[in-house]
XYZ file of C-alpha atoms in Angstrom:
408
model
C 0.000 0.000 0.000
C 1.396 3.399 -0.986
C 1.755 6.446 1.294
C -1.109 8.208 -0.505
C -3.466 5.288 0.073
C -2.538 5.183 3.780
C -3.186 8.903 4.097
C -6.637 8.629 2.477
C -7.601 5.680 4.721
C -6.578 7.590 7.839
C -8.623 10.633 6.821
C -11.732 8.486 6.189
C -11.425 6.713 9.562
C -11.091 9.940 11.513
C -13.961 11.552 9.619
C -16.341 8.683 10.463
C -15.462 8.987 14.163
C -16.404 12.677 14.376
C -19.719 12.992 16.336
C -20.844 16.342 14.970
C -22.048 16.876 11.448
C -20.692 20.423 11.410
C -17.324 20.889 9.850
C -14.587 21.181 12.447
C -12.519 24.364 12.665
C -9.389 22.188 12.527
C -8.520 19.165 10.432
C -7.519 16.375 12.903
C -6.115 14.139 10.202
C -4.091 16.966 8.647
C -2.727 17.996 12.047
C -1.617 14.441 12.801
C 0.042 14.117 9.415
C 1.766 17.493 9.791
C 3.110 16.468 13.196
C 4.321 13.210 11.743
C 6.125 15.020 8.938
C 7.779 17.475 11.387
C 8.919 14.583 13.582
C 10.348 12.819 10.563
C 12.272 15.926 9.510
C 13.677 16.405 13.049
C 14.848 12.791 13.157
C 16.483 13.160 9.764
C 18.346 16.330 10.805
C 19.365 14.758 14.113
C 20.709 11.739 12.272
C 22.710 13.948 9.920
C 24.114 15.959 12.833
C 25.137 12.792 14.682
C 26.700 11.478 11.516
C 28.638 14.722 11.178
C 29.883 14.508 14.791
C 30.871 10.878 14.276
C 32.795 11.852 11.136
C 34.727 14.525 13.026
C 35.639 12.082 15.811
C 36.674 9.385 13.380
C 38.758 11.644 11.170
C 40.377 13.237 14.211
C 41.445 9.767 15.296
C 42.856 9.115 11.852
C 44.774 12.388 11.997
C 46.295 11.461 15.344
C 47.295 7.995 14.170
C 48.693 9.404 10.953
C 50.859 11.832 12.877
C 52.384 9.089 15.014
C 52.724 6.285 12.516
C 54.342 5.709 9.173
C 56.411 8.785 8.400
C 55.355 10.470 11.633
C 57.213 10.803 14.874
C 60.297 12.855 15.657
C 63.042 12.467 13.046
C 66.719 11.993 13.890
C 69.562 13.776 12.139
C 72.458 11.484 11.298
C 75.750 12.729 12.693
C 78.951 12.671 10.722
C 79.998 14.158 7.417
C 78.106 12.663 4.464
C 79.717 12.773 1.033
C 78.366 15.445 -1.299
C 76.162 13.358 -3.547
C 73.267 14.203 -5.783
C 70.251 12.016 -6.582
C 70.756 9.825 -9.610
C 68.068 9.793 -12.338
C 66.806 6.478 -11.002
C 66.433 7.979 -7.520
C 64.742 11.216 -8.507
C 61.040 11.786 -8.023
C 59.042 10.386 -5.101
C 61.893 8.215 -3.806
C 64.024 11.281 -3.074
C 61.284 13.296 -1.396
C 60.284 12.988 2.235
C 57.720 14.837 4.330
C 60.570 17.289 5.024
C 60.826 18.181 1.337
C 63.536 17.088 -1.095
C 66.434 15.302 0.588
C 69.246 17.803 1.050
C 72.836 17.001 0.118
C 73.806 18.267 3.592
C 72.798 15.386 5.832
C 71.159 12.013 6.240
C 67.832 11.895 8.055
C 66.236 8.990 9.905
C 62.424 9.133 9.966
C 60.812 6.264 11.844
C 62.276 3.090 10.373
C 63.362 4.733 7.132
C 66.734 6.258 6.270
C 66.773 9.122 3.760
C 70.356 9.715 2.680
C 72.077 12.814 1.358
C 72.306 11.119 -2.045
C 68.544 10.727 -2.345
C 68.402 7.057 -1.367
C 65.453 5.854 0.708
C 65.952 2.683 2.736
C 63.508 0.836 4.951
C 65.309 -0.535 8.001
C 63.551 -3.741 8.976
C 63.767 -4.569 12.676
C 65.059 -1.128 13.693
C 62.987 1.013 16.054
C 63.339 3.591 18.796
C 66.593 5.060 17.460
C 67.919 7.883 19.620
C 71.216 8.607 17.862
C 72.640 7.832 14.436
C 76.241 8.184 13.282
C 77.692 7.840 9.799
C 80.855 5.732 9.522
C 83.778 7.313 7.692
C 84.528 6.189 4.095
C 80.890 5.327 3.408
C 80.931 2.049 5.350
C 77.403 2.635 6.585
C 75.759 3.902 9.726
C 75.662 3.041 13.427
C 72.250 3.451 15.075
C 71.814 3.524 18.846
C 68.433 2.882 20.413
C 66.971 4.794 23.323
C 67.310 3.259 26.760
C 64.809 0.503 27.552
C 64.349 -1.962 30.399
C 66.497 -4.393 28.410
C 69.200 -1.781 27.761
C 70.322 -0.221 24.510
C 70.824 -1.775 21.080
C 73.454 -0.824 18.514
C 72.792 -1.636 14.830
C 75.103 -1.482 11.852
C 73.480 -0.511 8.549
C 75.776 -1.488 5.636
C 76.567 1.305 3.217
C 76.201 -0.792 0.098
C 72.780 -2.164 0.960
C 71.675 -5.090 3.032
C 69.676 -5.532 6.190
C 70.638 -3.876 9.489
C 72.676 -6.071 11.825
C 72.708 -6.015 15.610
C 76.199 -5.286 16.918
C 75.346 -4.840 20.594
C 72.310 -5.699 22.671
C 71.373 -5.006 26.286
C 74.154 -2.445 26.728
C 73.739 -0.032 29.621
C 75.172 2.908 27.630
C 76.731 3.337 24.185
C 79.075 6.044 22.862
C 80.294 6.283 19.264
C 83.331 8.227 18.061
C 82.747 11.153 15.651
C 84.044 9.107 12.694
C 82.071 5.991 13.637
C 85.265 3.929 13.883
C 85.138 3.314 17.633
C 82.458 2.294 20.090
C 82.441 2.240 23.891
C 79.730 0.756 26.052
C 78.903 -0.228 29.601
C 78.441 -3.959 30.243
C 77.825 -5.009 33.826
C 80.713 -3.764 35.945
C 82.960 -2.892 33.005
C 83.346 -0.255 30.344
C 84.418 -1.779 27.025
C 85.802 -0.088 23.934
C 86.428 -1.555 20.483
C 87.133 -0.583 16.915
C 84.552 -0.908 14.146
C 85.452 -2.491 10.799
C 82.802 -3.644 8.321
C 80.207 -3.943 11.041
C 82.463 -5.985 13.334
C 83.771 -4.999 16.768
C 87.520 -5.622 16.795
C 90.228 -5.494 19.478
C 87.877 -4.968 22.437
C 89.447 -3.687 25.636
C 87.693 -3.541 28.996
C 88.223 -1.816 32.306
C 86.393 -1.936 35.598
C 84.346 1.163 36.369
C 82.332 2.383 39.355
C 78.626 1.677 39.332
C 76.829 4.295 37.252
C 79.924 5.407 35.306
C 79.118 5.496 31.572
C 81.004 6.408 28.382
C 79.720 9.615 26.787
C 82.137 10.297 23.938
C 85.607 10.152 22.449
C 88.595 12.465 22.060
C 90.803 10.639 19.585
C 91.383 7.181 21.070
C 90.472 8.447 24.526
C 87.102 7.470 25.976
C 85.325 10.120 28.048
C 83.597 8.553 31.057
C 80.906 10.392 32.999
C 81.046 9.601 36.712
C 77.857 8.940 38.722
C 78.581 11.512 41.406
C 79.610 14.223 38.944
C 82.808 14.871 37.113
C 84.494 13.051 34.265
C 87.518 10.874 33.638
C 89.421 9.744 30.538
C 90.505 6.264 29.492
C 92.944 5.568 26.668
C 91.716 2.329 25.102
C 94.972 1.947 23.164
C 96.949 1.793 26.414
C 94.397 -0.173 28.401
C 94.733 -0.086 32.145
C 92.488 1.988 34.363
C 90.794 5.343 33.683
C 92.600 8.427 34.910
C 91.571 10.385 37.985
C 88.175 12.012 37.983
C 88.013 15.713 37.220
C 85.081 16.697 39.483
C 84.557 20.096 37.865
C 83.608 18.875 34.381
C 79.830 18.885 33.952
C 79.399 18.006 30.283
C 81.331 17.896 27.010
C 80.237 18.990 23.531
C 82.971 17.758 21.222
C 86.579 18.118 20.144
C 88.351 20.844 18.206
C 90.878 20.022 15.439
C 93.763 20.506 17.916
C 92.400 17.658 20.071
C 91.180 19.787 22.936
C 87.692 19.104 24.253
C 84.999 21.788 24.544
C 82.990 21.382 27.734
C 81.310 23.008 30.711
C 83.137 23.247 34.024
C 82.205 24.531 37.471
C 84.692 27.219 38.457
C 85.448 29.101 41.662
C 83.874 28.888 45.061
C 80.440 29.652 43.681
C 80.814 26.829 41.145
C 79.846 29.102 38.271
C 79.367 27.226 35.010
C 81.935 28.250 32.427
C 82.831 27.138 28.932
C 86.323 25.674 28.774
C 88.861 24.028 26.503
C 89.948 20.817 28.222
C 93.160 18.868 27.664
C 92.451 15.096 27.483
C 96.163 14.364 27.945
C 96.018 16.002 31.408
C 92.800 14.485 32.745
C 90.656 17.204 31.165
C 92.436 20.078 32.880
C 91.073 23.443 31.654
C 93.336 25.306 29.220
C 91.134 28.340 28.511
C 87.936 29.306 30.333
C 85.142 31.767 29.593
C 82.234 32.370 31.984
C 78.806 34.007 32.027
C 77.247 32.193 29.066
C 74.153 30.632 30.703
C 74.508 27.291 28.919
C 72.394 24.290 29.924
C 73.952 21.173 31.405
C 71.888 18.696 29.370
C 74.891 17.869 27.175
C 73.066 18.613 23.922
C 75.299 20.482 21.525
C 78.162 20.062 19.072
C 81.294 21.795 17.833
C 81.754 22.630 14.152
C 84.419 20.821 12.118
C 86.722 23.846 12.136
C 86.300 24.320 15.898
C 85.018 27.870 15.488
C 81.395 27.403 16.549
C 79.441 25.643 19.249
C 75.678 25.156 18.989
C 74.199 24.241 22.370
C 71.135 24.755 24.543
C 70.922 27.706 26.867
C 69.075 28.066 30.136
C 66.551 30.517 28.630
C 64.649 28.017 26.456
C 66.622 28.842 23.329
C 69.651 27.500 21.512
C 72.862 29.510 21.495
C 75.481 29.818 18.797
C 78.783 30.358 20.607
C 81.759 31.938 18.855
C 84.870 30.078 20.016
C 87.291 32.364 18.180
C 88.526 33.557 21.578
C 87.679 30.807 24.114
C 88.495 33.149 26.997
C 85.822 35.593 25.769
C 83.229 33.497 23.964
C 80.268 35.367 22.515
C 76.767 33.864 22.365
C 73.991 34.578 19.881
C 70.373 33.338 20.176
C 69.949 30.674 17.503
C 66.337 29.560 17.491
C 64.531 26.629 19.120
C 66.195 24.414 21.684
C 67.849 21.187 20.591
C 65.935 17.959 21.111
C 68.763 15.662 19.992
C 72.112 15.599 18.274
C 73.494 18.356 16.048
C 74.905 17.574 12.607
C 77.531 20.056 11.398
C 78.424 20.066 7.712
C 81.821 20.828 6.177
C 80.234 23.989 4.834
C 79.694 25.267 8.386
C 75.940 24.724 8.696
C 74.358 23.057 11.728
C 71.152 21.033 11.473
C 69.092 19.652 14.300
C 65.551 18.662 15.250
C 63.590 20.737 17.750
C 61.003 19.582 20.289
C 58.151 19.897 17.772
C 59.844 17.542 15.312
C 60.823 20.323 12.914
C 64.155 20.400 11.105
C 66.161 23.514 12.016
C 69.020 24.816 9.865
C 71.470 27.163 11.592
C 73.841 29.155 9.413
C 76.286 31.209 11.538
C 76.496 34.227 9.210
C 72.709 34.482 9.146
C 72.538 34.285 12.937
C 75.196 36.995 13.256
C 73.084 39.152 10.941
C 70.177 38.903 13.374
C 68.144 36.086 11.810
C 66.511 33.555 14.110
C 66.305 30.038 12.640
C 62.856 28.449 12.630
C 61.778 24.845 12.042
C 61.307 23.999 8.394
C 58.304 21.800 9.202
C 56.590 21.391 12.541
C 53.375 20.095 14.081
C 51.399 22.771 12.275
C 52.494 21.302 8.968
C 51.308 17.847 9.959
C 47.963 19.236 11.076
C 47.450 21.321 7.962
C 48.192 18.475 5.574
C 46.043 15.907 7.342
C 42.800 14.938 5.659
C 39.948 16.675 7.470
C 36.263 16.049 6.736
C 33.606 18.506 7.828
C 29.895 18.008 7.056
C 29.326 21.692 6.191
C 32.296 21.972 3.866
C 31.295 22.514 0.211
C 34.047 20.161 -0.874
C 32.845 17.445 1.480
C 29.655 17.158 -0.556
C 31.733 16.170 -3.558
C 33.410 13.377 -1.630
C 36.851 14.999 -1.685
C 39.159 15.829 1.194
C 40.046 19.336 2.293
C 43.219 20.792 3.713
C 45.580 19.446 1.059
């Protein structure tokens, strides 16, 4: 039976039940039908509104998952000096483009489980996750990747330069330090600190020494391992000579790297007030200060790096900004605000440009001459970029009616 037939039957039934023969001022059947139609329209609109709300919730969930999976997450700059390569014709196009734009010839970048190299190569690293630090090995022998600390310790992978799957070199290490050229590794294992050379993904000539509980390797100065002590201070250990680490220098708070002359750039506590000062430290004399400059307000988190020529230091300050420090005169170092704080390692290029990732996951490029001219580096891409390029659906959008996404 059609809707029209039902409507006519309802009108006839109600008309027969009316007691008076006079026409009624109102039409009962029409009123009932009008109410029914209004109710139907309200239910339809309510259903559409609920559908719109559900769409917003669902697409918001997709946006959140998209930001944290796949190419999402905080990237890691690869330390070391990559060769100046350019994408080959076979590597041009989508394979040489990441969510941070075209791969630069300045650095390698690790995004999730994928390595985007300076030459435009894109490699999926099966079985690698949670990488905290990445270091290129000299002479294009590959990369060393160190995981973040977990309950099971840290893992060190070797990624061959000529292709091939990543290989586990160390597992369950308490701490791992890699030399600037990727040729040496030191790690904490139980009660010992061990150091070894790296050749073709193999640890060779390992040497071990007993160390106090909590003492961990944090870097290298030539063949000398820098060991952070649990109660503060730092000692050095020459792995080539073996034996025991030297005496602890209690004033050293953190180290940033080594200059070409072999001296270490670090923070020391000086004077009775233990003021933090930038210093050049001599590893041959148990990190004794050679030159000291104070009043810089640098943070003690250890994040920072020295340029290849030893002229510049990029490090975090105590005022929620990064500082570019001119080391031309170490006794009178000059600082310049240099943009967002560092969230990880700093990769300096041979051309004198520093690149790092900030807390928002954006890639920051610091060029000293631009900073000296008053420019403040900003992240190339940050959370706002991820949000703007996520697919958003909105029921009132004119493009939504066509079934297309907006925000691209």
